[in-house]
mmCIF file of C-alpha atoms in Angstrom:
data_model
loop_
_atom_site.group_PDB
_atom_site.id
_atom_site.type_symbol
_atom_site.label_atom_id
_atom_site.label_comp_id
_atom_site.label_asym_id
_atom_site.label_seq_id
_atom_site.Cartn_x
_atom_site.Cartn_y
_atom_site.Cartn_z
ATOM 1 C CA MET A 30 -26.940 7.993 6.171
ATOM 2 C CA ASP A 31 -28.650 4.789 4.979
ATOM 3 C CA LYS A 32 -32.281 5.708 5.688
ATOM 4 C CA ALA A 33 -34.396 8.808 5.542
ATOM 5 C CA THR A 34 -34.777 10.778 8.762
ATOM 6 C CA VAL A 35 -38.306 11.231 10.487
ATOM 7 C CA GLU A 36 -38.539 14.814 8.927
ATOM 8 C CA GLN A 37 -37.423 13.548 5.494
ATOM 9 C CA ARG A 38 -39.983 10.813 5.646
ATOM 10 C CA ALA A 39 -42.723 13.203 6.494
ATOM 11 C CA LEU A 40 -41.757 15.543 3.516
ATOM 12 C CA ILE A 41 -41.730 12.629 1.207
ATOM 13 C CA ASN A 42 -45.139 11.298 2.273
ATOM 14 C CA LYS A 43 -46.534 14.918 1.882
ATOM 15 C CA LEU A 44 -45.116 15.240 -1.667
ATOM 16 C CA ALA A 45 -46.295 11.779 -2.484
ATOM 17 C CA ASP A 46 -49.804 12.584 -1.392
ATOM 18 C CA GLU A 47 -49.931 15.942 -3.143
ATOM 19 C CA TYR A 48 -48.310 14.799 -6.453
ATOM 20 C CA ALA A 49 -49.000 11.086 -6.661
ATOM 21 C CA ASP A 50 -51.275 11.363 -9.630
ATOM 22 C CA GLU A 51 -48.864 13.546 -11.534
ATOM 23 C CA LEU A 52 -45.875 11.244 -10.784
ATOM 24 C CA ASN A 53 -47.813 8.131 -11.799
ATOM 25 C CA ASN A 54 -48.916 9.720 -14.968
ATOM 26 C CA LEU A 55 -45.208 10.275 -15.819
ATOM 27 C CA GLY A 56 -44.372 6.726 -14.962
ATOM 28 C CA VAL A 57 -42.391 7.536 -11.758
ATOM 29 C CA ARG A 58 -42.755 5.488 -8.640
ATOM 30 C CA VAL A 59 -43.296 7.432 -5.460
ATOM 31 C CA SER A 60 -41.216 4.873 -3.549
ATOM 32 C CA ASN A 61 -38.209 5.951 -5.506
ATOM 33 C CA LEU A 62 -38.149 9.261 -3.816
ATOM 34 C CA GLU A 63 -37.022 7.600 -0.618
ATOM 35 C CA ASN A 64 -34.411 5.419 -2.332
ATOM 36 C CA LYS A 65 -32.588 8.552 -3.606
ATOM 37 C CA VAL A 66 -32.241 10.108 -0.070
ATOM 38 C CA GLY A 67 -28.971 9.026 1.857
ATOM 39 C CA ASN A 68 -27.424 7.236 -1.240
ATOM 40 C CA VAL A 69 -23.846 7.783 -0.191
ATOM 41 C CA LYS A 70 -21.904 5.066 1.750
ATOM 42 C CA PHE A 71 -18.623 5.536 3.295
ATOM 43 C CA THR A 72 -16.058 2.877 4.088
ATOM 44 C CA GLY A 73 -12.353 2.785 4.873
ATOM 45 C CA ASP A 74 -9.273 0.688 6.060
ATOM 46 C CA ALA A 75 -6.166 0.997 7.964
ATOM 47 C CA ARG A 76 -2.924 -0.951 7.935
ATOM 48 C CA LEU A 77 0.037 -1.042 10.106
ATOM 49 C CA ARG A 78 2.835 -3.308 8.937
ATOM 50 C CA TYR A 79 6.311 -4.409 9.843
ATOM 51 C CA LEU A 80 8.863 -5.165 7.058
ATOM 52 C CA TYR A 81 12.213 -6.658 7.833
ATOM 53 C CA GLN A 82 15.259 -7.712 5.669
ATOM 54 C CA ASN A 83 18.579 -7.936 7.318
ATOM 55 C CA GLY A 84 20.516 -4.713 6.334
ATOM 56 C CA VAL A 85 17.868 -3.488 3.904
ATOM 57 C CA LYS A 86 14.732 -2.790 6.097
ATOM 58 C CA ASP A 87 15.274 -2.437 9.914
ATOM 59 C CA ASN A 88 14.539 -0.149 12.861
ATOM 60 C CA ASP A 89 12.194 2.610 12.148
ATOM 61 C CA ASP A 90 12.413 2.105 8.319
ATOM 62 C CA SER A 91 10.652 -1.245 8.930
ATOM 63 C CA TRP A 92 7.441 0.281 10.201
ATOM 64 C CA GLN A 93 4.774 1.811 7.842
ATOM 65 C CA TYR A 94 1.106 2.730 8.108
ATOM 66 C CA ARG A 95 -1.588 3.483 5.586
ATOM 67 C CA ILE A 96 -5.093 4.879 5.910
ATOM 68 C CA ARG A 97 -7.729 4.936 3.221
ATOM 69 C CA LEU A 98 -11.333 6.467 3.020
ATOM 70 C CA ARG A 99 -13.904 5.670 0.318
ATOM 71 C CA GLY A 100 -17.191 7.323 -0.483
ATOM 72 C CA THR A 101 -19.619 5.598 -3.058
ATOM 73 C CA ALA A 102 -22.651 7.413 -4.366
ATOM 74 C CA THR A 103 -25.597 5.845 -6.109
ATOM 75 C CA ILE A 104 -26.384 8.121 -8.937
ATOM 76 C CA ASN A 105 -29.203 6.122 -10.300
ATOM 77 C CA ASP A 106 -29.972 2.355 -10.950
ATOM 78 C CA ARG A 107 -27.252 2.192 -13.456
ATOM 79 C CA THR A 108 -24.512 4.506 -12.394
ATOM 80 C CA THR A 109 -22.431 4.829 -9.228
ATOM 81 C CA ALA A 110 -19.550 7.267 -8.450
ATOM 82 C CA THR A 111 -16.615 6.629 -6.089
ATOM 83 C CA LEU A 112 -14.095 8.877 -4.646
ATOM 84 C CA GLY A 113 -11.162 7.515 -2.415
ATOM 85 C CA VAL A 114 -8.180 8.981 -0.754
ATOM 86 C CA THR A 115 -5.052 7.454 0.824
ATOM 87 C CA THR A 116 -2.147 8.457 2.903
ATOM 88 C CA ASN A 117 0.083 5.962 1.062
ATOM 89 C CA ASN A 118 2.620 3.885 2.874
ATOM 90 C CA GLN A 119 4.033 6.287 5.431
ATOM 91 C CA GLY A 120 7.354 5.114 7.200
ATOM 92 C CA PHE A 121 8.041 5.775 10.817
ATOM 93 C CA GLY A 122 11.572 6.515 9.869
ATOM 94 C CA ASP A 123 10.713 9.414 7.527
ATOM 95 C CA ASN A 124 11.984 12.628 8.831
ATOM 96 C CA GLY A 125 9.768 15.090 6.902
ATOM 97 C CA SER A 126 7.193 17.096 8.537
ATOM 98 C CA ALA A 127 3.445 16.365 8.726
ATOM 99 C CA GLN A 128 2.795 18.873 5.969
ATOM 100 C CA GLU A 129 5.162 16.876 3.572
ATOM 101 C CA ASP A 130 3.132 13.712 3.937
ATOM 102 C CA GLU A 131 1.299 13.375 0.764
ATOM 103 C CA ILE A 132 -2.511 12.576 0.817
ATOM 104 C CA ALA A 133 -3.597 11.465 -2.713
ATOM 105 C CA ALA A 134 -6.712 10.483 -4.489
ATOM 106 C CA ASP A 135 -6.370 6.787 -5.388
ATOM 107 C CA ILE A 136 -10.103 6.271 -6.587
ATOM 108 C CA ILE A 137 -11.952 8.827 -8.784
ATOM 109 C CA LYS A 138 -14.276 6.646 -10.991
ATOM 110 C CA VAL A 139 -17.716 6.235 -12.381
ATOM 111 C CA ASP A 140 -19.295 2.719 -13.023
ATOM 112 C CA TYR A 141 -22.103 2.123 -15.401
ATOM 113 C CA ASN A 142 -23.927 -1.140 -15.979
ATOM 114 C CA PHE A 143 -26.072 -0.477 -19.036
ATOM 115 C CA GLY A 144 -29.066 -1.751 -17.162
ATOM 116 C CA SER A 145 -27.653 -5.310 -17.034
ATOM 117 C CA PRO A 146 -25.968 -7.001 -14.054
ATOM 118 C CA ASN A 147 -23.604 -8.718 -16.678
ATOM 119 C CA TRP A 148 -21.945 -5.482 -17.963
ATOM 120 C CA MET A 149 -19.834 -2.958 -16.270
ATOM 121 C CA LEU A 150 -18.097 0.118 -17.732
ATOM 122 C CA THR A 151 -15.506 1.845 -15.414
ATOM 123 C CA LEU A 152 -14.117 5.253 -16.231
ATOM 124 C CA GLY A 153 -11.493 7.115 -14.199
ATOM 125 C CA ARG A 154 -9.009 6.168 -11.453
ATOM 126 C CA ASP A 155 -9.233 2.856 -9.676
ATOM 127 C CA THR A 156 -7.040 1.103 -7.104
ATOM 128 C CA ASP A 157 -6.389 -2.517 -6.177
ATOM 129 C CA TRP A 158 -6.398 -3.210 -9.851
ATOM 130 C CA MET A 159 -4.641 -6.518 -10.663
ATOM 131 C CA LEU A 160 -2.866 -7.320 -13.929
ATOM 132 C CA GLY A 161 -4.299 -10.933 -14.326
ATOM 133 C CA GLY A 162 -7.464 -10.382 -12.491
ATOM 134 C CA SER A 163 -8.562 -10.698 -8.930
ATOM 135 C CA ASN A 164 -8.180 -14.381 -8.975
ATOM 136 C CA SER A 165 -4.519 -14.432 -10.010
ATOM 137 C CA TYR A 166 -1.497 -13.780 -7.982
ATOM 138 C CA GLY A 167 -1.024 -10.168 -9.189
ATOM 139 C CA TYR A 168 2.842 -10.583 -9.714
ATOM 140 C CA GLN A 169 3.199 -7.644 -11.927
ATOM 141 C CA TYR A 170 0.698 -5.164 -10.648
ATOM 142 C CA GLY A 171 -2.000 -4.789 -8.090
ATOM 143 C CA ASP A 172 -2.518 -0.917 -7.376
ATOM 144 C CA THR A 173 -3.844 2.382 -8.804
ATOM 145 C CA ILE A 174 -4.578 2.789 -12.436
ATOM 146 C CA ASP A 175 -6.233 5.583 -14.685
ATOM 147 C CA LEU A 176 -8.359 3.498 -17.068
ATOM 148 C CA ALA A 177 -11.290 3.147 -19.303
ATOM 149 C CA GLN A 178 -12.509 -0.521 -18.802
ATOM 150 C CA LEU A 179 -15.434 -2.705 -20.115
ATOM 151 C CA LYS A 180 -16.190 -5.950 -18.463
ATOM 152 C CA TYR A 181 -18.690 -8.633 -19.239
ATOM 153 C CA ASN A 182 -19.452 -11.516 -16.712
ATOM 154 C CA ASN A 183 -22.457 -13.898 -16.862
ATOM 155 C CA GLY A 184 -21.322 -16.061 -13.999
ATOM 156 C CA LYS A 185 -19.695 -18.557 -16.399
ATOM 157 C CA ILE A 186 -17.493 -16.525 -18.765
ATOM 158 C CA GLY A 187 -15.853 -13.237 -17.935
ATOM 159 C CA VAL A 188 -14.247 -10.833 -20.673
ATOM 160 C CA THR A 189 -12.282 -7.751 -19.897
ATOM 161 C CA ALA A 190 -10.980 -5.031 -22.272
ATOM 162 C CA ALA A 191 -9.170 -2.002 -20.878
ATOM 163 C CA TYR A 192 -6.718 0.805 -21.909
ATOM 164 C CA GLY A 193 -5.067 2.691 -18.986
ATOM 165 C CA LYS A 194 -2.008 4.225 -17.344
ATOM 166 C CA LEU A 195 -0.261 2.594 -14.554
ATOM 167 C CA LYS A 196 0.230 4.957 -11.609
ATOM 168 C CA GLU A 197 2.358 3.445 -9.065
ATOM 169 C CA GLY A 198 5.837 1.589 -9.120
ATOM 170 C CA SER A 199 7.380 -0.310 -6.489
ATOM 171 C CA GLY A 200 8.105 2.847 -4.392
ATOM 172 C CA PHE A 201 5.668 5.473 -3.246
ATOM 173 C CA PHE A 202 2.617 6.653 -5.203
ATOM 174 C CA ALA A 203 3.149 8.854 -8.136
ATOM 175 C CA GLY A 204 6.830 9.359 -7.522
ATOM 176 C CA GLY A 205 9.379 11.402 -9.660
ATOM 177 C CA LEU A 206 11.292 10.152 -12.433
ATOM 178 C CA ASP A 207 14.596 10.483 -10.534
ATOM 179 C CA ASP A 208 13.633 7.375 -8.781
ATOM 180 C CA ALA A 209 14.215 4.141 -10.694
ATOM 181 C CA ASP A 210 11.380 2.433 -8.611
ATOM 182 C CA GLU A 211 8.957 4.801 -10.381
ATOM 183 C CA MET A 212 9.707 3.888 -14.055
ATOM 184 C CA VAL A 213 6.192 2.223 -14.209
ATOM 185 C CA ASP A 214 4.464 5.461 -13.237
ATOM 186 C CA GLY A 215 2.782 6.816 -16.442
ATOM 187 C CA VAL A 216 3.280 3.675 -18.640
ATOM 188 C CA LYS A 217 0.313 3.177 -20.866
ATOM 189 C CA MET A 218 -1.175 -0.301 -21.456
ATOM 190 C CA ALA A 219 -3.874 -1.977 -23.517
ATOM 191 C CA TYR A 220 -5.195 -5.093 -21.778
ATOM 192 C CA GLY A 221 -7.498 -7.914 -22.440
ATOM 193 C CA GLU A 222 -8.584 -11.027 -20.435
ATOM 194 C CA VAL A 223 -10.831 -14.037 -20.836
ATOM 195 C CA GLU A 224 -11.857 -16.045 -17.759
ATOM 196 C CA GLY A 225 -14.089 -19.010 -17.053
ATOM 197 C CA TYR A 226 -15.901 -19.747 -13.745
ATOM 198 C CA PHE A 227 -16.588 -23.275 -12.652
ATOM 199 C CA GLY A 228 -18.467 -23.070 -9.374
ATOM 200 C CA ASN A 229 -17.240 -23.296 -5.876
ATOM 201 C CA GLY A 230 -15.131 -20.318 -6.431
ATOM 202 C CA SER A 231 -12.833 -21.918 -8.957
ATOM 203 C CA ALA A 232 -11.727 -19.955 -12.030
ATOM 204 C CA ALA A 233 -9.125 -20.004 -14.824
ATOM 205 C CA GLY A 234 -7.963 -17.234 -17.302
ATOM 206 C CA VAL A 235 -5.610 -15.958 -20.011
ATOM 207 C CA TYR A 236 -4.648 -12.309 -20.257
ATOM 208 C CA TYR A 237 -2.461 -10.156 -22.525
ATOM 209 C CA ALA A 238 -0.987 -6.636 -21.902
ATOM 210 C CA ASN A 239 0.734 -4.425 -24.486
ATOM 211 C CA PHE A 240 2.749 -1.620 -23.058
ATOM 212 C CA ASN A 241 3.580 1.821 -24.479
ATOM 213 C CA GLY A 242 6.786 2.705 -22.863
ATOM 214 C CA GLY A 243 7.056 5.391 -20.340
ATOM 215 C CA ASP A 244 9.142 8.499 -19.650
ATOM 216 C CA TRP A 245 13.043 8.240 -19.311
ATOM 217 C CA PHE A 246 14.260 8.676 -15.857
ATOM 218 C CA GLY A 247 17.819 9.627 -14.697
ATOM 219 C CA THR A 248 19.663 8.199 -11.738
ATOM 220 C CA GLN A 249 22.733 10.035 -10.341
ATOM 221 C CA THR A 250 25.782 7.654 -10.006
ATOM 222 C CA ASP A 251 29.398 8.147 -9.203
ATOM 223 C CA GLU A 252 30.033 7.827 -13.022
ATOM 224 C CA GLY A 253 27.408 10.620 -13.736
ATOM 225 C CA MET A 254 23.680 10.575 -14.704
ATOM 226 C CA VAL A 255 22.437 7.154 -15.921
ATOM 227 C CA TRP A 256 19.242 7.194 -18.018
ATOM 228 C CA ASP A 257 16.852 4.337 -18.319
ATOM 229 C CA ARG A 258 13.221 3.516 -19.110
ATOM 230 C CA PHE A 259 10.456 0.931 -18.670
ATOM 231 C CA ASN A 260 11.768 -2.455 -20.200
ATOM 232 C CA GLY A 261 8.459 -4.193 -21.032
ATOM 233 C CA ASP A 262 7.168 -4.508 -24.647
ATOM 234 C CA ASP A 263 4.272 -6.922 -23.841
ATOM 235 C CA LEU A 264 3.269 -9.892 -21.777
ATOM 236 C CA TRP A 265 0.850 -12.733 -21.714
ATOM 237 C CA GLY A 266 -0.101 -14.908 -18.850
ATOM 238 C CA ALA A 267 -2.606 -17.667 -17.581
ATOM 239 C CA TYR A 268 -3.802 -18.762 -14.163
ATOM 240 C CA ALA A 269 -5.917 -21.399 -12.654
ATOM 241 C CA SER A 270 -7.351 -20.992 -9.122
ATOM 242 C CA VAL A 271 -9.126 -24.252 -7.921
ATOM 243 C CA ASN A 272 -11.007 -24.802 -4.686
ATOM 244 C CA PHE A 273 -11.292 -28.199 -3.270
ATOM 245 C CA GLY A 274 -14.073 -28.675 -0.796
ATOM 246 C CA SER A 275 -14.568 -25.633 1.451
ATOM 247 C CA LYS A 276 -11.137 -25.341 2.864
ATOM 248 C CA TRP A 277 -8.476 -25.818 0.084
ATOM 249 C CA ASN A 278 -7.372 -23.624 -2.793
ATOM 250 C CA VAL A 279 -4.549 -24.210 -5.306
ATOM 251 C CA LEU A 280 -3.325 -21.290 -7.491
ATOM 252 C CA ALA A 281 -1.076 -21.672 -10.417
ATOM 253 C CA ASN A 282 0.134 -18.568 -12.367
ATOM 254 C CA TYR A 283 2.443 -18.237 -15.319
ATOM 255 C CA GLU A 284 3.667 -15.231 -17.251
ATOM 256 C CA HIS A 285 5.773 -14.556 -20.378
ATOM 257 C CA VAL A 286 7.380 -11.105 -20.641
ATOM 258 C CA ASN A 287 8.918 -9.785 -23.851
ATOM 259 C CA LEU A 288 11.288 -6.914 -23.485
ATOM 260 C CA LEU A 289 11.815 -3.821 -25.621
ATOM 261 C CA ASP A 290 14.143 -4.068 -28.568
ATOM 262 C CA GLY A 291 17.780 -3.923 -27.503
ATOM 263 C CA ARG A 292 17.129 -4.999 -23.844
ATOM 264 C CA GLU A 293 18.563 -8.293 -22.593
ATOM 265 C CA THR A 294 18.456 -10.328 -19.560
ATOM 266 C CA ILE A 295 21.481 -11.719 -17.664
ATOM 267 C CA THR A 296 21.305 -14.886 -19.824
ATOM 268 C CA GLY A 297 21.144 -12.735 -23.092
ATOM 269 C CA ASP A 298 17.487 -13.414 -23.791
ATOM 270 C CA ASP A 299 14.981 -10.760 -24.830
ATOM 271 C CA SER A 300 12.264 -12.449 -22.826
ATOM 272 C CA ALA A 301 11.575 -13.777 -19.471
ATOM 273 C CA ASP A 302 9.118 -16.187 -17.623
ATOM 274 C CA VAL A 303 7.810 -16.576 -14.185
ATOM 275 C CA TRP A 304 6.117 -19.502 -12.613
ATOM 276 C CA ILE A 305 4.128 -19.160 -9.267
ATOM 277 C CA GLY A 306 2.321 -21.703 -7.209
ATOM 278 C CA LYS A 307 0.307 -21.215 -3.972
ATOM 279 C CA LEU A 308 -1.550 -23.577 -1.706
ATOM 280 C CA THR A 309 -4.008 -22.137 0.931
ATOM 281 C CA TYR A 310 -5.915 -23.868 3.722
ATOM 282 C CA GLY A 311 -8.792 -22.153 5.297
ATOM 283 C CA LYS A 312 -10.204 -18.711 4.608
ATOM 284 C CA ALA A 313 -9.871 -15.633 6.642
ATOM 285 C CA SER A 314 -12.955 -13.318 6.351
ATOM 286 C CA MET A 315 -12.987 -9.914 7.972
ATOM 287 C CA ALA A 316 -16.599 -10.267 8.596
ATOM 288 C CA GLN A 317 -16.218 -13.511 10.533
ATOM 289 C CA PRO A 318 -14.090 -13.391 13.775
ATOM 290 C CA LYS A 319 -11.734 -16.180 14.488
ATOM 291 C CA SER A 320 -11.665 -17.262 10.889
ATOM 292 C CA TRP A 321 -8.107 -17.947 9.429
ATOM 293 C CA ASP A 322 -5.996 -19.324 6.750
ATOM 294 C CA ILE A 323 -2.457 -20.665 6.227
ATOM 295 C CA TRP A 324 -0.591 -20.746 3.058
ATOM 296 C CA VAL A 325 2.620 -21.608 1.368
ATOM 297 C CA GLU A 326 3.914 -20.335 -2.039
ATOM 298 C CA TYR A 327 6.829 -20.971 -4.485
ATOM 299 C CA ILE A 328 8.034 -18.386 -7.130
ATOM 300 C CA ASP A 329 10.613 -19.187 -10.022
ATOM 301 C CA ALA A 330 11.232 -15.993 -11.754
ATOM 302 C CA GLU A 331 13.747 -15.374 -14.472
ATOM 303 C CA ASP A 332 15.746 -12.102 -14.740
ATOM 304 C CA GLY A 333 13.588 -9.451 -16.291
ATOM 305 C CA ALA A 334 10.397 -11.053 -15.524
ATOM 306 C CA PHE A 335 9.448 -8.400 -13.062
ATOM 307 C CA LEU A 336 8.807 -4.904 -14.705
ATOM 308 C CA GLY A 337 8.919 -2.852 -11.508
ATOM 309 C CA GLY A 338 5.212 -2.313 -10.823
ATOM 310 C CA SER A 339 3.593 -1.989 -7.429
ATOM 311 C CA THR A 340 2.979 -5.823 -7.036
ATOM 312 C CA ASN A 341 -0.031 -7.344 -5.325
ATOM 313 C CA SER A 342 2.463 -9.702 -3.603
ATOM 314 C CA TRP A 343 3.465 -9.240 -0.016
ATOM 315 C CA ARG A 344 7.187 -9.387 -1.079
ATOM 316 C CA PHE A 345 9.438 -6.304 -1.555
ATOM 317 C CA GLY A 346 9.307 -4.998 -5.006
ATOM 318 C CA ASN A 347 13.049 -4.539 -5.240
ATOM 319 C CA TYR A 348 13.550 -8.365 -5.233
ATOM 320 C CA MET A 349 10.954 -10.052 -7.278
ATOM 321 C CA ASP A 350 12.898 -11.680 -10.309
ATOM 322 C CA ASN A 351 16.061 -13.727 -10.951
ATOM 323 C CA MET A 352 15.310 -15.772 -8.030
ATOM 324 C CA THR A 353 13.649 -19.025 -6.753
ATOM 325 C CA SER A 354 12.027 -18.611 -3.443
ATOM 326 C CA TRP A 355 9.457 -20.175 -0.910
ATOM 327 C CA GLY A 356 7.108 -18.207 1.248
ATOM 328 C CA ALA A 357 4.706 -18.981 3.905
ATOM 329 C CA GLY A 358 2.005 -17.077 5.998
ATOM 330 C CA ILE A 359 -1.029 -16.985 8.210
ATOM 331 C CA ASP A 360 -3.965 -14.648 8.438
ATOM 332 C CA TYR A 361 -6.157 -14.582 11.552
ATOM 333 C CA VAL A 362 -9.261 -12.473 12.159
ATOM 334 C CA PHE A 363 -9.087 -11.678 15.929
ATOM 335 C CA ALA A 364 -12.166 -9.526 15.832
ATOM 336 C CA LYS A 365 -14.826 -8.309 13.223
ATOM 337 C CA ASN A 366 -13.023 -6.190 10.623
ATOM 338 C CA ALA A 367 -9.622 -6.739 12.284
ATOM 339 C CA MET A 368 -7.028 -9.088 10.963
ATOM 340 C CA PHE A 369 -3.596 -10.054 11.817
ATOM 341 C CA SER A 370 -1.056 -11.533 9.105
ATOM 342 C CA VAL A 371 2.597 -12.778 9.197
ATOM 343 C CA MET A 372 4.481 -13.646 6.099
ATOM 344 C CA GLN A 373 8.042 -15.139 5.782
ATOM 345 C CA SER A 374 10.197 -16.141 2.814
ATOM 346 C CA PHE A 375 12.724 -18.879 2.996
ATOM 347 C CA ALA A 376 15.172 -20.937 0.683
ATOM 348 C CA THR A 377 15.533 -17.881 -1.489
ATOM 349 C CA ASP A 378 18.325 -18.381 -4.214
ATOM 350 C CA THR A 379 19.758 -16.219 -7.236
ATOM 351 C CA LYS A 380 18.696 -17.960 -10.329
ATOM 352 C CA ASP A 381 21.227 -16.756 -12.771
ATOM 353 C CA GLY A 382 24.521 -14.999 -12.835
ATOM 354 C CA GLU A 383 26.522 -13.963 -9.788
ATOM 355 C CA THR A 384 25.003 -14.508 -6.305
ATOM 356 C CA ASN A 385 22.881 -11.481 -5.173
ATOM 357 C CA ASN A 386 23.491 -11.220 -1.515
ATOM 358 C CA ASP A 387 20.734 -8.747 -0.862
ATOM 359 C CA LEU A 388 18.128 -10.714 -2.911
ATOM 360 C CA GLU A 389 19.006 -13.910 -0.894
ATOM 361 C CA LYS A 390 18.374 -12.229 2.535
ATOM 362 C CA GLU A 391 15.059 -13.488 3.650
ATOM 363 C CA GLN A 392 12.039 -11.202 4.006
ATOM 364 C CA THR A 393 9.539 -10.983 6.940
ATOM 365 C CA ARG A 394 6.424 -9.152 7.168
ATOM 366 C CA ALA A 395 3.706 -8.698 9.725
ATOM 367 C CA GLN A 396 0.671 -6.509 9.608
ATOM 368 C CA PHE A 397 -2.450 -5.422 11.356
ATOM 369 C CA GLN A 398 -5.484 -4.623 9.001
ATOM 370 C CA PHE A 399 -8.666 -2.805 10.097
ATOM 371 C CA ALA A 400 -11.888 -2.153 8.027
ATOM 372 C CA PHE A 401 -14.487 0.390 8.859
#
């Protein structure tokens, strides 16, 4: 409800007439009574996607859907509270009953602005949180996190400091420790970032993350139980996102990952690098029907560069490092709040060691997204 009903307006006016003097004496504006009525906003989105990689994802396993609902309440002029739930990514090939499909709370947070538009304190659980910031590629992580975060942004400089716990690996939300894809779930992280904004939507930033391990997980193999844990010690990265005119954007993103003591890559190193470049023409906006964009990207990732988080990339999380790969895609808004996207990898090669046949199988993704 965005506005007061007729009955509510009548009650507000009656109270205002009766108690206007008392309220004014207390320094309270009568008009604020109406602003506090109907202060909850509900939004949501739905996604249907098709993922294909020969011999890895096909038939019913290729189809997934996700539905998310959000409610944001304005507590006062400094504080908002948000609650969001998600179905997670549900596969059409899953054989479980409807009762087994997990619905999870992926947003439970309070935002406080200290009375200034430049400051924002966030406490609780947030989603779509990107390691590297919203202007970066989001190679390592772009999903749910439990955190305390303080941000300052005056339109020219942005500073972020956060401490939190990563909640989603490259598999399903909050999975168990018996799944190697979920070794990121529960990893604690201290994070800082400094960004500069240069007008026309251009930005550049540097960031650092220090990881505090994670629980050991066991994987059953033919040789018995194999135990492992999260590999990352810390990382630093930098990005630049530059807009040229109203149509072109160039993104460059670099990250250097240091592994835990005793961990080595295929080449015997205790660290790994990833370079990412992306060129985009156009801008697809869910609010603007018939808007579109087309893009091409290149990734050069050493073995060990990807730590297993739920990446913001469209690519499959199991095949994100020890590779060089091109990708291309298009986004088209065919109606207000409705978009169709297609992505395709090509010229993918193993970077070091023996050829990984599964990694080199090209990836295809197509999806519909709806906002409401």
